[in-house]
Amino acid sequence: MEERDDLEVKEKTSLNFLERIIEDDLANGRVPNNEIITRFPPEPNGYLHIGHIKSICINFGLADKYGGRCNLRLDDTNPEKEEQEYINAIKEDIQWLGFDWGIHEYYASDYYQNLYEIAVRLIEEGKAFVDSLSAEEMKEYRGTLTEAGRNSPYRERSIEENLRLFEEMRQGKHPEGSHILRAKIDMSSPNINMRDPALYRIKFAHHMRTGDRWCIYPMYDFTHPISDALEGITHSICTLEFEDHRPAYDWATAIDGVEHTPHQYEFARLNINYLVMSKRRLLNLVKLGIVTGWDDPRMPTISGIRRRGYSPEAMKDFIGRVGVAKVEGVVDYSLMEFCVREDLNKRAKRLMVVLDPLKIVIDNYPEGKVEYFEAVANPEEENSPTHQIPFTRELYIEREDFMEIPAKKYHRLYPGNEIRLKYAYYITANSVVKDEAGNILEVHCTYDPLSKGGTTPDERKVKGTSHWVSASEGVSIEARLYDKLFLSENPGKATGNYLDDLNPDSLVIVPDAKAEPEILKARRGDYLQFIRNGYFTLESKESTEGHPVFNRTVTLKDSWAKLKLKMEQE
RNA sequence: UGGGAUGUAGUGUAAUGGUAACACUGCAGAUUCUGGUUCUGCCUUUGGGGGUUCGAGCCCCUCCAUCCCAGCCA
């Protein structure tokens, strides 16, 4: 221990592949002004989910690390699916994570005029044409994965006719689906994305930002690279499924007149086992009313996990631990739980709440007496604040903290056994009161007055300690306990019948416990940690007007449940 | 079976031609005013086969496996 300082702490400098690319580009003067510019380009067609956190952390993180910047760009080129509500939510979620795009908030729709002009220029140069094939015909002409496609019969239209048609498309003179602007690349390319990709389609849809000004909208393969170029993006980082689009990206940034040439790099998206992470499916859960909204605490959306009490720090730590690579893997849910637990353990305020109450009557404690004990908010914290907890003759403890016939290795309350009520007294169980059906209604105990504060003069030890709540002084709260996020039975990505797969794993518990000072405190916000194996969060009143809800954030290692199972098997 | 990518403990990620490692999980033990926390220990790894090299997870060849692509979505 005295040699600590002499130990050479090996600086861990291993870089991920993107950092290596950037450092190499920087070292070789390939970055204009040495300013790394990335972008996070979500389509505002839904709420951001946990998977997006990886992309956000990579793009904003890289910009931070290398002293550049990251633009927020809303990729709004499909007016039928996009909504202002989503834009607001996206911005809130990124900010919650602690990232700031400053003044660099852009919209693909800001570039509609530029894009249009570039398209006209492509037509003039004979590099794009108006195709009048139907969607079905186009598909047929495209060929298959193993067979080359054929040129559209409209491919050789004159430049004049193409120009006229495209202009008419813009003016709304043609119905949706009648014409489409395509790039002339190569119908026999083994890469299907290069078989004369569509550039512009007709859509008589109202756009939330441009209204009815346009009725032709540019496609991703055209919009994205040019938006990147226009914004001076140096490193355009996306997920693996766009690898096949990189040639199209390079084609677009090579168009005459497009000044800046960004480069696209791809990384593996985040998959977490049993977690449903597809905007389409999440939207479905919302539409079908299976959840209360995108921010339902069971949803793996950023707003959902925020409501359950996950912290941005924990999620960023999680992403850091997952790493960045090109391997399509599936991360264990338990790693995310670990990160949340680790963070919450350091900062969560501990409050005692009984979720599944069992009444305890202390026969030798005076009726009507109320005594207060001091509890610390967070034992992990030095000089942690304390608060007073009322103790009375009748209390509630957790139902699982009592067993009439104890299992092996059970050292909580059972007839004849002595345990400690945290911060208060030692009690010993004597007798049990049951109803006709044999359900335990209450347990009668006696307490040791000398054990006040949780220790005794003779320093005898007890093996069990339980949390408790006063029956008369406590407050009743409506609690909804969520175990995990919506999980699928499919360990990889959720598939077809994911709705059947979903295991809500939630239950409603209404504890009988009544007002306690610490519960009132909790109601003002923050983390509420408690219980043997779990952390709980209480939503702040502000964010859930009228819906006081308890959310159990994570299930800790369910060691108790496992032990119980083991004992049952023995 | 066209093209593009990827294979390192159960999972994720390092090792950039020089002793295969870190974290999570799992298992065991110690501590403990909650069977939590904390601490300690253990288990398990380079997809297969060739080649180059004094030396290969890394370079070459080959086989195998997995993922992505046939929207007028992004």
CSV table of C-alpha atoms in Angstrom, one decimal, chain A residues 125-483:
chain,number,residue,atom,x,y,z
A,125,GLU,CA,-25.3,16.6,-67.7
A,126,GLY,CA,-27.2,13.5,-68.7
A,127,LYS,CA,-26.5,11.8,-65.3
A,128,ALA,CA,-30.1,11.6,-64.3
A,129,PHE,CA,-33.4,10.9,-66.0
A,130,VAL,CA,-37.1,10.8,-65.4
A,131,ASP,CA,-38.4,7.3,-65.4
A,132,SER,CA,-42.0,6.6,-66.0
A,133,LEU,CA,-42.0,2.9,-65.1
A,134,SER,CA,-44.5,1.9,-62.4
A,135,ALA,CA,-43.1,0.7,-59.0
A,136,GLU,CA,-43.7,-2.9,-60.0
A,137,GLU,CA,-42.1,-2.5,-63.4
A,138,MET,CA,-39.1,-0.8,-61.8
A,139,LYS,CA,-38.7,-3.7,-59.4
A,140,GLU,CA,-38.8,-6.1,-62.3
A,141,TYR,CA,-36.2,-4.1,-64.3
A,142,ARG,CA,-34.0,-4.0,-61.2
A,143,GLY,CA,-33.1,-7.6,-61.5
A,144,THR,CA,-32.3,-9.8,-58.5
A,145,LEU,CA,-29.4,-10.3,-56.2
A,146,THR,CA,-27.9,-12.8,-58.7
A,147,GLU,CA,-29.1,-11.4,-62.0
A,148,ALA,CA,-28.3,-8.0,-63.5
A,149,GLY,CA,-31.0,-5.5,-64.0
A,150,ARG,CA,-32.1,-4.0,-67.4
A,151,ASN,CA,-32.1,-0.4,-68.4
A,152,SER,CA,-35.4,1.3,-68.2
A,153,PRO,CA,-36.9,2.1,-71.6
A,154,TYR,CA,-37.1,5.7,-70.5
A,155,ARG,CA,-33.4,5.9,-69.7
A,156,GLU,CA,-32.5,7.5,-73.0
A,157,ARG,CA,-35.0,10.3,-72.9
A,158,SER,CA,-33.6,13.6,-74.1
A,159,ILE,CA,-32.2,16.0,-71.7
A,160,GLU,CA,-34.9,18.5,-72.7
A,161,GLU,CA,-37.7,16.1,-72.0
A,162,ASN,CA,-36.2,15.1,-68.7
A,163,LEU,CA,-35.9,18.7,-67.7
A,164,ARG,CA,-39.5,19.4,-68.7
A,165,LEU,CA,-40.8,16.4,-67.0
A,166,PHE,CA,-38.9,17.0,-63.8
A,167,GLU,CA,-40.1,20.6,-63.7
A,168,GLU,CA,-43.6,19.4,-64.2
A,169,MET,CA,-43.2,16.9,-61.4
A,170,ARG,CA,-42.1,19.8,-59.2
A,171,GLN,CA,-45.1,21.8,-60.3
A,172,GLY,CA,-47.4,19.0,-59.3
A,173,LYS,CA,-48.6,18.2,-62.8
A,174,HIS,CA,-48.1,14.5,-62.4
A,175,PRO,CA,-49.7,12.1,-59.9
A,176,GLU,CA,-47.7,10.2,-57.3
A,177,GLY,CA,-46.0,7.2,-58.8
A,178,SER,CA,-46.3,8.3,-62.3
A,179,HIS,CA,-42.7,9.5,-62.6
A,180,ILE,CA,-39.5,9.3,-60.6
A,181,LEU,CA,-36.1,10.9,-61.0
A,182,ARG,CA,-33.3,8.4,-61.1
A,183,ALA,CA,-29.6,8.5,-61.4
A,184,LYS,CA,-28.0,6.9,-64.4
A,185,ILE,CA,-25.4,4.7,-62.9
A,186,ASP,CA,-25.2,1.0,-63.8
A,187,MET,CA,-28.1,-1.4,-64.0
A,188,SER,CA,-25.8,-4.3,-64.0
A,189,SER,CA,-23.9,-3.4,-60.9
A,190,PRO,CA,-23.6,-6.2,-58.4
A,191,ASN,CA,-24.6,-3.7,-55.8
A,192,ILE,CA,-28.3,-3.2,-56.1
A,193,ASN,CA,-28.1,0.3,-54.6
A,194,MET,CA,-26.2,1.4,-57.7
A,195,ARG,CA,-28.7,0.2,-60.2
A,196,ASP,CA,-30.0,3.7,-61.2
A,197,PRO,CA,-31.1,4.6,-57.7
A,198,ALA,CA,-34.2,6.8,-57.2
A,199,LEU,CA,-33.3,10.5,-56.5
A,200,TYR,CA,-36.7,12.1,-56.2
A,201,ARG,CA,-40.3,10.9,-55.8
A,202,ILE,CA,-43.6,12.6,-56.1
A,203,LYS,CA,-45.5,12.9,-52.8
A,204,PHE,CA,-48.4,15.2,-52.3
A,205,ALA,CA,-47.9,15.3,-48.6
A,206,HIS,CA,-47.8,18.2,-46.2
A,207,HIS,CA,-44.4,18.7,-44.8
A,208,MET,CA,-44.3,19.9,-41.2
A,209,ARG,CA,-41.7,22.5,-42.1
A,210,THR,CA,-42.0,23.2,-45.8
A,211,GLY,CA,-45.7,22.9,-45.9
A,212,ASP,CA,-47.0,22.4,-49.4
A,213,ARG,CA,-44.1,24.1,-51.1
A,214,TRP,CA,-42.8,20.9,-52.5
A,215,CYS,CA,-44.5,17.8,-53.9
A,216,ILE,CA,-41.3,16.1,-54.8
A,217,TYR,CA,-39.1,14.8,-52.1
A,218,PRO,CA,-35.4,13.7,-52.3
A,219,MET,CA,-34.4,10.2,-51.4
A,220,TYR,CA,-31.9,9.2,-48.7
A,221,ASP,CA,-29.1,8.2,-51.0
A,222,PHE,CA,-29.2,11.7,-52.6
A,223,THR,CA,-30.1,13.8,-49.6
A,224,HIS,CA,-27.8,12.4,-47.0
A,225,PRO,CA,-24.4,12.7,-48.7
A,226,ILE,CA,-25.2,16.1,-50.0
A,227,SER,CA,-26.4,17.4,-46.6
A,228,ASP,CA,-23.2,16.1,-45.1
A,229,ALA,CA,-21.2,17.9,-47.8
A,230,LEU,CA,-23.1,21.1,-47.4
A,231,GLU,CA,-22.5,21.1,-43.6
A,232,GLY,CA,-18.8,20.4,-44.0
A,233,ILE,CA,-19.1,17.0,-42.2
A,234,THR,CA,-15.7,15.3,-42.1
A,235,HIS,CA,-16.7,11.9,-40.8
A,236,SER,CA,-20.1,10.7,-41.5
A,237,ILE,CA,-20.7,7.8,-39.1
A,238,CYS,CA,-23.6,5.4,-39.6
A,239,THR,CA,-24.5,1.8,-38.9
A,240,LEU,CA,-23.4,-1.2,-40.7
A,241,GLU,CA,-26.5,-1.7,-42.9
A,242,PHE,CA,-25.5,1.4,-44.8
A,243,GLU,CA,-22.2,-0.2,-46.0
A,244,ASP,CA,-23.8,-1.1,-49.3
A,245,HIS,CA,-24.8,2.5,-49.7
A,246,ARG,CA,-21.3,3.9,-49.4
A,247,PRO,CA,-20.8,3.7,-53.2
A,248,ALA,CA,-24.0,5.8,-53.7
A,249,TYR,CA,-22.7,8.2,-51.0
A,250,ASP,CA,-19.4,8.6,-52.8
A,251,TRP,CA,-21.3,9.0,-56.1
A,252,ALA,CA,-23.3,11.8,-54.7
A,253,THR,CA,-20.4,13.7,-53.1
A,254,ALA,CA,-18.5,13.4,-56.4
A,255,ILE,CA,-21.2,15.3,-58.3
A,256,ASP,CA,-19.7,18.4,-60.0
A,257,GLY,CA,-20.4,21.4,-57.9
A,258,VAL,CA,-20.5,19.6,-54.6
A,259,GLU,CA,-17.5,21.1,-53.0
A,260,HIS,CA,-16.7,19.2,-49.8
A,261,THR,CA,-16.1,15.5,-49.7
A,262,PRO,CA,-17.0,13.8,-46.5
A,263,HIS,CA,-16.5,10.1,-45.9
A,264,GLN,CA,-18.8,7.5,-44.5
A,265,TYR,CA,-17.8,5.0,-41.9
A,266,GLU,CA,-19.9,2.3,-40.4
A,267,PHE,CA,-20.1,0.7,-37.0
A,268,ALA,CA,-22.2,-2.1,-35.6
A,269,ARG,CA,-25.5,-1.0,-34.1
A,270,LEU,CA,-26.3,-1.8,-30.5
A,271,ASN,CA,-28.3,-4.9,-29.8
A,272,ILE,CA,-29.2,-6.0,-26.3
A,273,ASN,CA,-30.6,-9.4,-25.8
A,274,TYR,CA,-34.3,-9.8,-25.3
A,275,LEU,CA,-34.8,-6.1,-25.9
A,276,VAL,CA,-37.2,-4.8,-28.6
A,277,MET,CA,-35.4,-2.0,-30.4
A,278,SER,CA,-37.0,-1.1,-33.6
A,279,LYS,CA,-38.8,2.1,-34.1
A,280,ARG,CA,-41.5,0.4,-36.1
A,281,ARG,CA,-42.3,-2.1,-33.4
A,282,LEU,CA,-42.1,0.5,-30.6
A,283,LEU,CA,-44.5,2.7,-32.6
A,284,ASN,CA,-46.7,-0.3,-32.9
A,285,LEU,CA,-46.8,-0.7,-29.1
A,286,VAL,CA,-47.8,2.9,-28.8
A,287,LYS,CA,-50.5,2.7,-31.5
A,288,LEU,CA,-52.0,-0.5,-30.1
A,289,GLY,CA,-52.2,1.1,-26.7
A,290,ILE,CA,-50.1,-1.6,-25.1
A,291,VAL,CA,-48.1,1.1,-23.5
A,292,THR,CA,-49.2,4.5,-22.3
A,293,GLY,CA,-46.9,6.2,-24.7
A,294,TRP,CA,-43.3,6.4,-26.1
A,295,ASP,CA,-42.2,7.3,-22.6
A,296,ASP,CA,-43.9,4.4,-20.8
A,297,PRO,CA,-41.4,3.2,-18.2
A,298,ARG,CA,-41.4,-0.2,-19.8
A,299,MET,CA,-40.2,1.2,-23.2
A,300,PRO,CA,-36.6,1.0,-24.1
A,301,THR,CA,-36.8,4.6,-25.3
A,302,ILE,CA,-34.6,7.3,-23.8
A,303,SER,CA,-37.7,9.0,-22.4
A,304,GLY,CA,-38.9,5.7,-21.0
A,305,ILE,CA,-35.7,4.8,-19.2
A,306,ARG,CA,-35.5,8.4,-18.0
A,307,ARG,CA,-38.9,7.9,-16.3
A,308,ARG,CA,-37.7,4.8,-14.7
A,309,GLY,CA,-34.8,6.6,-13.2
A,310,TYR,CA,-31.9,5.5,-15.3
A,311,SER,CA,-29.3,8.2,-15.3
A,312,PRO,CA,-27.5,9.6,-18.4
A,313,GLU,CA,-24.2,8.9,-16.7
A,314,ALA,CA,-25.0,5.3,-16.3
A,315,MET,CA,-26.1,5.0,-19.9
A,316,LYS,CA,-23.0,6.7,-21.2
A,317,ASP,CA,-20.9,4.4,-19.1
A,318,PHE,CA,-22.7,1.5,-20.5
A,319,ILE,CA,-22.1,2.6,-24.1
A,320,GLY,CA,-18.4,3.1,-23.2
A,321,ARG,CA,-18.2,-0.4,-21.9
A,322,VAL,CA,-19.9,-1.8,-25.0
A,323,GLY,CA,-17.3,-0.3,-27.2
A,324,VAL,CA,-17.3,0.5,-30.9
A,325,ALA,CA,-16.5,-2.1,-33.5
A,326,LYS,CA,-17.9,-3.6,-36.7
A,327,VAL,CA,-18.9,-6.9,-35.2
A,328,GLU,CA,-22.7,-7.4,-35.1
A,329,GLY,CA,-23.1,-8.7,-31.6
A,330,VAL,CA,-25.6,-8.8,-28.9
A,331,VAL,CA,-24.8,-7.2,-25.6
A,332,ASP,CA,-26.1,-8.7,-22.4
A,333,TYR,CA,-28.9,-6.9,-20.7
A,334,SER,CA,-27.1,-7.6,-17.5
A,335,LEU,CA,-24.3,-5.2,-18.5
A,336,MET,CA,-26.7,-2.4,-18.7
A,337,GLU,CA,-28.2,-3.3,-15.4
A,338,PHE,CA,-24.8,-3.3,-13.9
A,339,CYS,CA,-24.0,0.2,-15.1
A,340,VAL,CA,-27.3,1.5,-13.8
A,341,ARG,CA,-26.9,-0.2,-10.5
A,342,GLU,CA,-23.4,1.0,-10.0
A,343,ASP,CA,-24.3,4.6,-10.7
A,344,LEU,CA,-27.5,4.5,-8.6
A,345,ASN,CA,-25.8,2.9,-5.7
A,346,LYS,CA,-23.5,5.8,-5.4
A,347,ARG,CA,-26.2,8.5,-5.6
A,348,ALA,CA,-29.6,7.0,-4.8
A,349,LYS,CA,-31.2,8.2,-1.6
A,350,ARG,CA,-32.3,5.2,0.5
A,351,LEU,CA,-35.8,5.3,1.7
A,352,MET,CA,-37.7,2.5,3.4
A,353,VAL,CA,-40.8,1.4,1.5
A,354,VAL,CA,-42.7,-1.9,1.9
A,355,LEU,CA,-44.0,-3.1,-1.4
A,356,ASP,CA,-45.6,-6.4,-0.3
A,357,PRO,CA,-46.7,-5.7,3.3
A,358,LEU,CA,-47.1,-8.1,6.1
A,359,LYS,CA,-48.3,-6.7,9.4
A,360,ILE,CA,-46.1,-7.0,12.5
A,361,VAL,CA,-47.5,-6.3,16.0
A,362,ILE,CA,-45.0,-5.7,18.7
A,363,ASP,CA,-47.0,-6.8,21.8
A,364,ASN,CA,-44.7,-5.3,24.4
A,365,TYR,CA,-44.5,-1.9,22.7
A,366,PRO,CA,-46.9,0.7,24.1
A,367,GLU,CA,-50.0,1.4,22.0
A,368,GLY,CA,-50.1,5.0,20.7
A,369,LYS,CA,-46.4,5.6,21.2
A,370,VAL,CA,-44.4,7.1,18.3
A,371,GLU,CA,-40.7,7.1,18.4
A,372,TYR,CA,-38.3,8.5,15.8
A,373,PHE,CA,-35.2,7.0,14.5
A,374,GLU,CA,-32.5,8.6,12.4
A,375,ALA,CA,-31.8,7.2,9.0
A,376,VAL,CA,-29.0,8.2,6.5
A,377,ALA,CA,-30.0,9.1,3.0
A,378,ASN,CA,-27.0,7.4,1.4
A,379,PRO,CA,-24.5,5.3,3.3
A,380,GLU,CA,-22.1,5.5,0.3
A,381,GLU,CA,-21.8,9.2,0.8
A,382,GLU,CA,-19.8,10.9,3.4
A,383,ASN,CA,-21.8,13.2,5.7
A,384,SER,CA,-24.9,12.1,4.1
A,385,PRO,CA,-28.0,13.9,5.2
A,386,THR,CA,-30.3,12.1,7.6
A,387,HIS,CA,-34.0,12.0,8.3
A,388,GLN,CA,-36.4,10.8,11.0
A,389,ILE,CA,-38.5,7.7,10.7
A,390,PRO,CA,-41.5,7.1,12.9
A,391,PHE,CA,-41.7,3.8,14.8
A,392,THR,CA,-44.9,2.4,16.3
A,393,ARG,CA,-46.4,-0.8,17.8
A,394,GLU,CA,-47.8,-1.9,14.5
A,395,LEU,CA,-45.6,-2.0,11.5
A,396,TYR,CA,-45.3,-3.5,8.0
A,397,ILE,CA,-42.4,-5.6,6.8
A,398,GLU,CA,-41.9,-7.3,3.5
A,399,ARG,CA,-43.9,-10.5,3.2
A,400,GLU,CA,-40.9,-12.3,2.0
A,401,ASP,CA,-39.0,-11.3,5.2
A,402,PHE,CA,-41.1,-13.8,7.2
A,403,MET,CA,-41.4,-17.5,6.9
A,404,GLU,CA,-43.6,-19.5,9.3
A,405,ILE,CA,-41.5,-22.6,8.6
A,406,PRO,CA,-38.1,-21.3,7.7
A,407,ALA,CA,-36.2,-22.8,4.8
A,408,LYS,CA,-32.6,-23.8,5.2
A,409,LYS,CA,-30.2,-20.9,5.6
A,410,TYR,CA,-33.1,-18.5,6.1
A,411,HIS,CA,-32.1,-16.0,8.7
A,412,ARG,CA,-34.8,-13.4,8.6
A,413,LEU,CA,-37.9,-13.5,10.7
A,414,TYR,CA,-39.5,-16.8,11.7
A,415,PRO,CA,-41.1,-17.9,15.0
A,416,GLY,CA,-38.5,-17.8,17.7
A,417,ASN,CA,-35.9,-16.0,15.6
A,418,GLU,CA,-34.6,-12.5,16.4
A,419,ILE,CA,-33.9,-10.0,13.7
A,420,ARG,CA,-33.1,-6.3,13.6
A,421,LEU,CA,-35.6,-3.7,12.2
A,422,LYS,CA,-33.2,-1.4,10.5
A,423,TYR,CA,-32.2,1.7,12.6
A,424,ALA,CA,-34.8,0.6,15.3
A,425,TYR,CA,-35.0,-2.4,17.5
A,426,TYR,CA,-34.4,-6.2,17.6
A,427,ILE,CA,-37.6,-8.1,17.5
A,428,THR,CA,-38.4,-11.8,18.0
A,429,ALA,CA,-41.4,-13.4,16.3
A,430,ASN,CA,-43.8,-15.3,18.7
A,431,SER,CA,-47.0,-16.2,17.0
A,432,VAL,CA,-49.0,-15.9,13.8
A,433,VAL,CA,-52.6,-14.9,13.1
A,434,LYS,CA,-54.2,-16.4,10.1
A,435,ASP,CA,-57.5,-16.2,8.3
A,436,GLU,CA,-59.8,-19.2,7.5
A,437,ALA,CA,-57.9,-19.8,4.3
A,438,GLY,CA,-54.6,-20.1,6.2
A,439,ASN,CA,-53.2,-16.8,4.9
A,440,ILE,CA,-51.0,-15.0,7.4
A,441,LEU,CA,-52.6,-11.8,8.5
A,442,GLU,CA,-50.2,-10.7,11.1
A,443,VAL,CA,-47.2,-11.7,13.1
A,444,HIS,CA,-46.9,-11.0,16.8
A,445,CYS,CA,-43.5,-10.1,18.1
A,446,THR,CA,-41.7,-8.8,21.1
A,447,TYR,CA,-38.9,-6.2,21.0
A,448,ASP,CA,-35.9,-5.7,23.1
A,449,PRO,CA,-35.9,-2.2,24.5
A,450,LEU,CA,-32.1,-2.4,25.0
A,451,SER,CA,-31.6,-2.8,21.3
A,452,LYS,CA,-32.7,0.7,20.6
A,453,GLY,CA,-31.0,2.1,17.5
A,454,GLY,CA,-30.1,-1.3,16.2
A,455,THR,CA,-27.4,-2.4,18.6
A,456,THR,CA,-27.5,-4.0,22.0
A,457,PRO,CA,-25.2,-3.4,25.1
A,458,ASP,CA,-24.2,-7.1,25.0
A,459,GLU,CA,-23.3,-6.7,21.3
A,460,ARG,CA,-25.1,-9.9,20.3
A,461,LYS,CA,-25.5,-10.3,16.6
A,462,VAL,CA,-28.5,-11.0,14.6
A,463,LYS,CA,-28.2,-12.4,11.1
A,464,GLY,CA,-31.2,-10.7,9.6
A,465,THR,CA,-32.1,-7.0,9.2
A,466,SER,CA,-35.3,-5.9,7.7
A,467,HIS,CA,-36.7,-2.7,6.5
A,468,TRP,CA,-40.1,-1.6,7.8
A,469,VAL,CA,-42.8,1.1,7.7
A,470,SER,CA,-45.1,2.2,10.5
A,471,ALA,CA,-48.6,1.1,9.9
A,472,SER,CA,-50.2,4.2,11.5
A,473,GLU,CA,-47.7,6.8,10.5
A,474,GLY,CA,-46.8,5.6,7.1
A,475,VAL,CA,-48.5,6.8,3.9
A,476,SER,CA,-50.2,4.7,1.3
A,477,ILE,CA,-48.8,5.1,-2.2
A,478,GLU,CA,-49.9,3.6,-5.4
A,479,ALA,CA,-47.0,1.8,-6.8
A,480,ARG,CA,-46.5,0.3,-10.1
A,481,LEU,CA,-43.5,-2.0,-10.1
A,482,TYR,CA,-41.7,-2.7,-13.3
A,483,ASP,CA,-39.2,-5.4,-13.3
